[in-house]
Short mmCIF file of C-alpha atoms and ligand atoms in Angstrom, two decimals:
data_model
loop_
_atom_site.label_atom_id
_atom_site.label_comp_id
_atom_site.label_asym_id
_atom_site.label_seq_id
_atom_site.Cartn_x
_atom_site.Cartn_y
_atom_site.Cartn_z
CA MET A 1 13.89 276.37 35.43
CA SER A 2 10.20 276.76 36.86
CA ASP A 3 9.75 276.53 40.46
CA GLN A 4 6.05 275.40 40.15
CA ARG A 5 5.51 272.13 42.00
CA SER A 6 4.44 269.20 39.90
CA VAL A 7 1.93 266.32 40.94
CA LEU A 8 1.28 263.05 38.95
CA LEU A 9 -2.32 261.98 39.47
CA ILE A 10 -2.77 258.20 39.14
CA TYR A 11 -6.33 257.23 38.79
CA THR A 12 -7.02 253.59 39.35
CA GLY A 13 -10.79 253.66 39.88
CA GLY A 14 -13.50 253.78 42.68
CA THR A 15 -16.29 256.19 43.37
CA ILE A 16 -14.46 259.32 43.05
CA GLY A 17 -14.06 259.28 39.38
CA MET A 18 -17.47 258.28 38.39
CA LEU A 19 -20.39 260.03 36.80
CA ALA A 20 -23.89 259.03 37.12
CA ASP A 21 -25.49 258.16 33.99
CA PRO A 22 -28.19 260.73 33.34
CA ARG A 23 -30.84 258.28 32.13
CA THR A 24 -30.35 255.39 34.36
CA GLY A 25 -28.38 256.72 37.38
CA GLU A 26 -25.74 254.09 37.25
CA LEU A 27 -22.37 255.15 38.17
CA ARG A 28 -19.69 254.63 35.33
CA PRO A 29 -16.00 255.77 35.38
CA MET A 30 -15.31 258.99 33.89
CA ASP A 31 -12.69 259.87 31.35
CA MET A 32 -9.94 261.58 33.57
CA ALA A 33 -9.46 264.09 30.71
CA HIS A 34 -12.85 265.63 31.96
CA LEU A 35 -11.57 265.95 35.57
CA GLU A 36 -10.97 269.87 35.26
CA ASP A 37 -14.47 270.14 34.04
CA GLN A 38 -15.77 268.48 37.35
CA VAL A 39 -13.17 270.29 39.41
CA PRO A 40 -12.30 273.47 37.89
CA GLU A 41 -10.40 274.72 40.98
CA LEU A 42 -7.52 272.35 39.69
CA ALA A 43 -6.67 274.87 37.23
CA ARG A 44 -6.09 277.49 39.74
CA MET A 45 -4.05 275.60 42.10
CA GLY A 46 -0.56 276.77 40.53
CA VAL A 47 0.48 273.09 40.55
CA ARG A 48 1.72 271.34 37.13
CA LEU A 49 -0.70 268.41 36.92
CA GLU A 50 -0.64 265.14 34.79
CA ALA A 51 -2.70 262.52 34.85
CA PHE A 52 -2.34 258.83 34.37
CA SER A 53 -5.12 256.37 34.26
CA PHE A 54 -5.77 252.58 34.40
CA GLU A 55 -7.03 251.60 31.07
CA VAL A 56 -10.15 249.85 32.81
CA PRO A 57 -10.90 251.80 36.08
CA MET A 58 -11.46 249.31 38.83
CA ASP A 59 -13.53 249.05 41.94
CA SER A 60 -11.16 248.72 44.68
CA SER A 61 -12.56 245.36 45.93
CA ASP A 62 -10.72 243.82 42.49
CA ILE A 63 -7.39 245.44 43.23
CA GLY A 64 -5.00 242.85 44.36
CA PRO A 65 -1.15 242.54 44.74
CA ASP A 66 -0.35 242.83 40.98
CA HIS A 67 -2.13 245.97 40.67
CA GLN A 68 -0.34 247.53 44.06
CA VAL A 69 2.92 246.53 42.41
CA ARG A 70 1.85 248.20 39.15
CA ILE A 71 0.83 251.42 41.03
CA ALA A 72 4.21 251.31 42.73
CA SER A 73 6.07 250.94 39.41
CA ILE A 74 4.15 253.69 37.74
CA ILE A 75 5.35 255.82 40.58
CA GLY A 76 8.83 254.49 40.23
CA GLU A 77 8.97 255.25 36.43
CA HIS A 78 7.52 258.94 36.90
CA TYR A 79 9.56 259.67 40.22
CA ASP A 80 12.03 262.13 39.14
CA ARG A 81 9.63 264.31 37.18
CA PHE A 82 7.29 264.99 39.86
CA ASP A 83 7.53 266.30 43.26
CA GLY A 84 4.36 264.25 44.53
CA PHE A 85 1.97 261.59 43.70
CA VAL A 86 -1.86 261.60 44.33
CA VAL A 87 -3.40 258.08 43.91
CA LEU A 88 -7.34 257.94 43.31
CA HIS A 89 -8.37 254.75 44.49
CA GLY A 90 -11.80 253.19 45.88
CA SER A 91 -11.98 253.58 49.58
CA ASP A 92 -12.91 249.90 50.25
CA THR A 93 -9.42 248.47 50.07
CA MET A 94 -7.54 251.63 49.89
CA ALA A 95 -5.78 250.87 53.34
CA PHE A 96 -4.54 247.72 51.85
CA THR A 97 -2.92 249.47 48.92
CA ALA A 98 -1.55 252.23 50.94
CA SER A 99 -0.07 249.58 53.46
CA ALA A 100 1.42 247.61 50.22
CA LEU A 101 2.94 250.95 48.58
CA SER A 102 4.54 251.88 51.74
CA PHE A 103 6.71 248.55 51.71
CA LEU A 104 7.13 248.52 47.80
CA LEU A 105 8.45 251.96 47.67
CA GLU A 106 11.71 251.75 49.92
CA GLY A 107 13.42 254.73 50.47
CA LEU A 108 10.51 257.25 49.38
CA SER A 109 11.29 260.80 49.96
CA LYS A 110 8.19 262.12 47.91
CA PRO A 111 4.46 262.33 49.19
CA VAL A 112 2.23 259.71 47.93
CA ILE A 113 -1.26 260.43 48.98
CA LEU A 114 -4.20 258.28 48.25
CA THR A 115 -7.54 259.70 48.24
CA GLY A 116 -11.05 258.86 46.97
CA SER A 117 -14.51 259.61 47.96
CA GLN A 118 -17.98 258.43 49.25
CA LEU A 119 -19.84 260.07 46.50
CA PRO A 120 -18.74 260.67 42.90
CA VAL A 121 -17.12 263.93 42.05
CA GLY A 122 -20.33 265.19 39.79
CA VAL A 123 -22.70 264.78 42.78
CA ILE A 124 -23.49 268.19 44.41
CA ARG A 125 -22.82 267.24 47.98
CA THR A 126 -19.82 265.22 47.04
CA ASP A 127 -16.61 264.90 49.09
CA ALA A 128 -14.52 264.23 46.15
CA ARG A 129 -13.64 267.59 45.28
CA GLU A 130 -12.31 268.79 48.95
CA ASN A 131 -10.50 265.29 49.02
CA LEU A 132 -8.94 265.81 45.62
CA VAL A 133 -7.86 269.43 45.86
CA THR A 134 -6.19 269.03 49.44
CA ALA A 135 -4.58 265.91 48.47
CA ILE A 136 -2.95 267.70 45.62
CA GLU A 137 -1.93 270.58 47.90
CA ILE A 138 -0.37 268.10 50.52
CA ALA A 139 1.22 266.04 47.60
CA ALA A 140 2.72 269.43 46.58
CA ALA A 141 3.70 270.89 49.84
CA CYS A 142 7.39 271.60 50.80
CA ASP A 143 9.27 273.32 53.37
CA GLN A 144 11.71 276.52 52.82
CA GLU A 145 14.32 274.29 51.75
CA GLY A 146 12.19 272.66 49.04
CA ARG A 147 11.90 269.18 50.91
CA ALA A 148 8.49 267.34 50.99
CA MET A 149 6.25 268.06 53.82
CA VAL A 150 4.97 264.37 53.96
CA PRO A 151 7.82 262.22 52.57
CA GLU A 152 5.63 258.98 53.07
CA VAL A 153 2.42 257.25 51.89
CA ALA A 154 -0.62 258.67 53.42
CA ILE A 155 -4.31 258.79 53.09
CA TYR A 156 -6.28 261.94 52.80
CA PHE A 157 -9.94 261.70 53.68
CA GLU A 158 -12.47 264.32 55.25
CA TYR A 159 -9.92 266.95 56.32
CA THR A 160 -7.35 264.56 57.87
CA LEU A 161 -4.23 262.93 56.64
CA LEU A 162 -3.20 259.67 58.06
CA ARG A 163 -0.24 257.47 57.74
CA GLY A 164 -1.34 254.67 55.00
CA ASN A 165 -0.10 251.57 56.94
CA ARG A 166 -1.87 252.70 60.06
CA THR A 167 -5.37 253.29 58.58
CA VAL A 168 -8.36 251.24 58.61
CA LYS A 169 -11.82 251.93 56.85
CA VAL A 170 -14.26 251.97 59.53
CA ASP A 171 -17.43 253.25 57.80
CA ALA A 172 -19.26 252.50 54.74
CA GLN A 173 -21.25 255.50 54.63
CA ARG A 174 -19.98 258.50 56.46
CA PHE A 175 -17.62 261.11 55.05
CA GLU A 176 -15.12 260.17 57.75
CA ALA A 177 -14.35 256.70 56.46
CA PHE A 178 -10.94 256.15 58.02
CA ARG A 179 -9.18 256.09 61.33
CA SER A 180 -5.66 255.49 62.54
CA PRO A 181 -6.32 254.01 65.87
CA ASN A 182 -2.53 253.58 66.87
CA TRP A 183 -0.63 256.73 65.35
CA PRO A 184 -1.65 260.41 65.41
CA ALA A 185 -2.92 262.33 62.29
CA LEU A 186 -0.21 263.46 59.94
CA ALA A 187 -2.13 266.66 59.19
CA GLU A 188 -5.52 268.34 59.71
CA ALA A 189 -6.88 270.68 57.17
CA GLY A 190 -8.85 273.64 58.42
CA VAL A 191 -8.35 277.02 57.20
CA ARG A 192 -5.02 276.17 56.90
CA ILE A 193 -3.19 272.70 56.73
CA ARG A 194 -1.56 272.02 59.97
CA TYR A 195 1.11 269.26 59.74
CA ASN A 196 1.95 267.35 62.80
CA LYS A 197 5.65 267.18 62.21
CA ALA A 198 6.50 264.88 65.12
CA ALA A 199 4.25 262.42 63.63
CA ILE A 200 5.57 262.46 60.00
CA LEU A 201 8.44 260.09 58.78
CA GLU A 202 11.93 261.79 58.63
CA GLN A 203 13.27 262.32 55.10
CA SER A 204 14.93 259.19 53.66
CA ASN A 205 18.64 259.76 52.70
CA VAL A 206 18.78 256.55 50.30
CA ALA A 207 17.64 256.53 46.98
CA LEU A 208 14.04 255.01 46.00
CA LYS A 209 13.93 251.36 45.34
CA VAL A 210 10.79 250.06 43.87
CA HIS A 211 9.95 246.40 44.85
CA SER A 212 7.96 244.55 42.08
CA LYS A 213 6.94 241.30 44.02
CA MET A 214 4.29 240.14 46.73
CA ASP A 215 3.74 236.66 47.63
CA ASP A 216 -0.08 235.92 48.01
CA ARG A 217 0.40 232.45 49.81
CA LEU A 218 -1.25 233.81 52.72
CA ALA A 219 -4.48 233.20 54.81
CA VAL A 220 -6.30 235.21 57.17
CA ILE A 221 -8.37 233.30 59.66
CA ARG A 222 -10.51 235.28 62.27
CA LEU A 223 -11.18 233.58 65.56
CA TYR A 224 -14.46 233.39 67.12
CA PRO A 225 -15.87 231.72 70.00
CA GLY A 226 -17.17 228.32 68.61
CA ILE A 227 -14.47 228.13 65.94
CA ARG A 228 -14.07 224.27 65.21
CA PRO A 229 -10.70 222.90 65.17
CA ASP A 230 -11.44 220.77 62.00
CA TRP A 231 -12.31 223.75 60.04
CA LEU A 232 -9.30 225.47 61.20
CA ARG A 233 -7.40 222.35 60.22
CA HIS A 234 -8.69 222.32 56.57
CA ALA A 235 -8.14 225.90 56.18
CA LEU A 236 -4.43 225.61 57.19
CA ALA A 237 -4.10 222.64 54.99
CA MET A 238 -4.06 224.51 51.75
CA PRO A 239 -1.31 222.81 49.71
CA ASP A 240 1.09 226.07 49.09
CA LEU A 241 0.30 227.99 52.11
CA ARG A 242 3.35 229.86 53.55
CA ALA A 243 1.79 231.82 56.34
CA ALA A 244 -1.71 232.60 58.11
CA ILE A 245 -2.38 235.49 60.06
CA ILE A 246 -4.64 234.65 62.99
CA THR A 247 -6.79 237.51 63.97
CA THR A 248 -7.35 237.16 67.76
CA PHE A 249 -9.26 238.39 70.88
CA GLY A 250 -7.96 241.61 72.76
CA SER A 251 -4.20 241.46 73.47
CA GLY A 252 -3.48 238.53 71.19
CA ASN A 253 -5.76 235.62 72.85
CA GLY A 254 -7.33 232.57 71.77
CA PRO A 255 -8.90 229.51 72.61
CA SER A 256 -6.87 227.09 74.89
CA GLY A 257 -8.46 223.96 73.96
CA GLY A 258 -6.28 221.03 73.03
CA ASP A 259 -7.72 220.29 69.78
CA PHE A 260 -7.59 224.24 68.52
CA LEU A 261 -3.96 224.35 69.64
CA LYS A 262 -3.05 220.82 67.98
CA ALA A 263 -4.60 222.15 64.54
CA LEU A 264 -2.04 225.29 64.87
CA ARG A 265 0.80 222.84 65.99
CA GLU A 266 0.22 220.57 62.89
CA ALA A 267 0.47 223.76 60.57
CA ARG A 268 3.75 224.77 62.28
CA GLY A 269 5.08 221.40 61.80
CA ARG A 270 4.54 221.58 58.01
CA GLY A 271 6.41 224.88 58.01
CA VAL A 272 3.36 227.31 57.86
CA GLU A 273 4.26 230.65 59.60
CA LEU A 274 1.64 231.91 62.07
CA LEU A 275 1.16 235.64 62.71
CA ASN A 276 -0.83 237.05 65.62
CA VAL A 277 -2.93 240.35 64.86
CA THR A 278 -5.46 241.51 67.30
CA GLN A 279 -9.25 241.96 66.28
CA CYS A 280 -9.25 245.08 68.15
CA ILE A 281 -9.22 248.38 66.39
CA GLY A 282 -6.75 249.94 68.99
CA GLY A 283 -4.14 248.51 71.18
CA ARG A 284 -1.59 245.81 70.66
CA VAL A 285 -0.72 242.15 70.71
CA GLU A 286 1.13 240.88 73.96
CA GLN A 287 1.58 237.15 73.85
CA GLY A 288 2.06 235.87 77.38
CA ARG A 289 0.13 238.60 79.16
CA TYR A 290 -2.82 235.89 79.61
CA THR A 291 -2.73 232.34 79.72
CA THR A 292 -4.77 232.16 76.60
CA SER A 293 -1.85 233.33 74.71
CA VAL A 294 1.08 231.44 76.19
CA ALA A 295 0.76 228.63 73.77
CA PHE A 296 0.98 230.99 70.90
CA ARG A 297 4.18 232.32 72.20
CA ASP A 298 5.61 228.99 72.98
CA MET A 299 4.92 227.69 69.24
CA GLY A 300 6.57 230.53 67.56
CA VAL A 301 3.38 232.45 66.50
CA VAL A 302 4.75 235.95 65.27
CA PRO A 303 3.13 239.04 67.43
CA CYS A 304 2.33 241.82 65.09
CA ALA A 305 2.15 244.53 67.98
CA ASP A 306 -0.11 247.08 67.12
CA MET A 307 -0.12 246.57 63.28
CA THR A 308 -3.36 246.82 61.33
CA LEU A 309 -4.67 243.74 59.60
CA GLU A 310 -3.99 245.69 56.46
CA ALA A 311 -0.44 246.32 57.26
CA ALA A 312 0.27 242.67 58.45
CA VAL A 313 -1.32 241.20 55.13
CA SER A 314 0.75 243.78 52.84
CA LYS A 315 4.11 243.19 54.84
CA ALA A 316 3.94 239.45 55.04
CA MET A 317 3.11 239.47 51.24
CA PHE A 318 5.93 241.81 50.63
CA LEU A 319 8.57 239.96 52.88
CA MET A 320 7.65 236.43 51.81
CA ALA A 321 8.46 237.60 48.23
CA ARG A 322 11.88 238.37 49.12
CA SER A 323 12.75 234.93 50.75
CA THR A 324 12.12 231.49 50.26
CA GLY A 325 12.90 230.36 53.66
CA PRO A 326 11.21 231.26 57.15
CA ASP A 327 13.83 233.94 57.85
CA TRP A 328 11.29 236.77 56.57
CA THR A 329 9.26 236.51 59.89
CA ARG A 330 12.02 238.13 61.85
CA ASP A 331 11.84 241.29 59.58
CA MET A 332 7.94 241.10 60.68
CA GLY A 333 9.55 242.61 63.91
CA SER A 334 11.48 245.52 62.29
CA ILE A 335 9.94 248.58 61.43
CA LEU A 336 10.06 249.48 57.86
CA ALA A 337 7.70 252.24 57.02
CA GLY A 338 6.39 253.39 60.57
CA GLU A 339 3.90 250.47 60.53
CA PHE A 340 3.92 249.57 64.23
CA THR A 341 5.19 251.07 67.43
CA MET A 342 7.99 249.13 69.54
CA ALA A 343 6.86 248.28 73.01
N1 LIG B 401 -16.65 250.27 46.20
C1 LIG B 401 -15.88 251.56 45.78
C2 LIG B 401 -14.39 251.07 45.82
O1 LIG B 401 -13.81 251.00 46.74
C3 LIG B 401 -16.05 252.45 47.14
C4 LIG B 401 -15.33 253.73 46.94
O2 LIG B 401 -15.01 253.96 45.77
O3 LIG B 401 -15.20 254.24 47.92
O4 LIG B 401 -13.82 251.13 44.82
#
């Protein structure tokens, strides 16, 4: 049997796979069969590559839970035939898809590396080639025993590998588009790729289970000084709403005015679960640290520790799909795929 490593490339869309129309300059998705013409290095990597492409490549702004489930199921269907997976995806919502995949692919023991680029692959100064080549190298990398170096869902961008469900997109123009504020990088690519073993998840010893449902009956409400309680009440009155993530100030704080809290209590009374995610890029929610978060704690708002909004949205959708009652909120406090740090 050949010991050549194998990687499946899954192209969902995004700038990375686009070519500029020579006449108009408009960016259009390119045929994945021509990827090697654009990145001839692929043929010299010594990795067996196969590609799978969405029939209609998508801008990642159009990617939703159904597409995330589809990517997970493509990985599931090809899981035994490949050593690793590279998902080419627009960068705009990449952190959401990476988070969702980390929950949908329970027991994952192979690398799933998402990457994309800020400039299309055919452009001279493109970041696509380096991102793609190194993502493939990481997806194929194994230790001396043949175990994957990165048995988890990660994002590779601009010389850095980050845990997918810890990542946020922080820049719309710079090549360094992502950060992982509350967890160290999993690897840095310089002359060699340096893996930060202490930060990488342990190999799973259970079989892969691919989940196929997400429940989108969720809202995200960002607090701001001056938020009107009646607006909040309307937002929370959506008929089939099961949960709302409130993005709060600092360590999980919000206005302490009676009408504001009443609107939240009314929603709780109708069985809407409330989750608390901080608006800060780094740090964590600590309900009860300030008076302005005591009421949240007392009405049973679920604190989301140092989870990113992307991870909290994906985790809530994933957990809600698995239960019809309110018990799923308990699992928000269990670490499923390294998505938060225990206090
Ligand atoms: N708008 C694009 C997308 O997210 C940007 C990118 O590809 O990075 O699909």
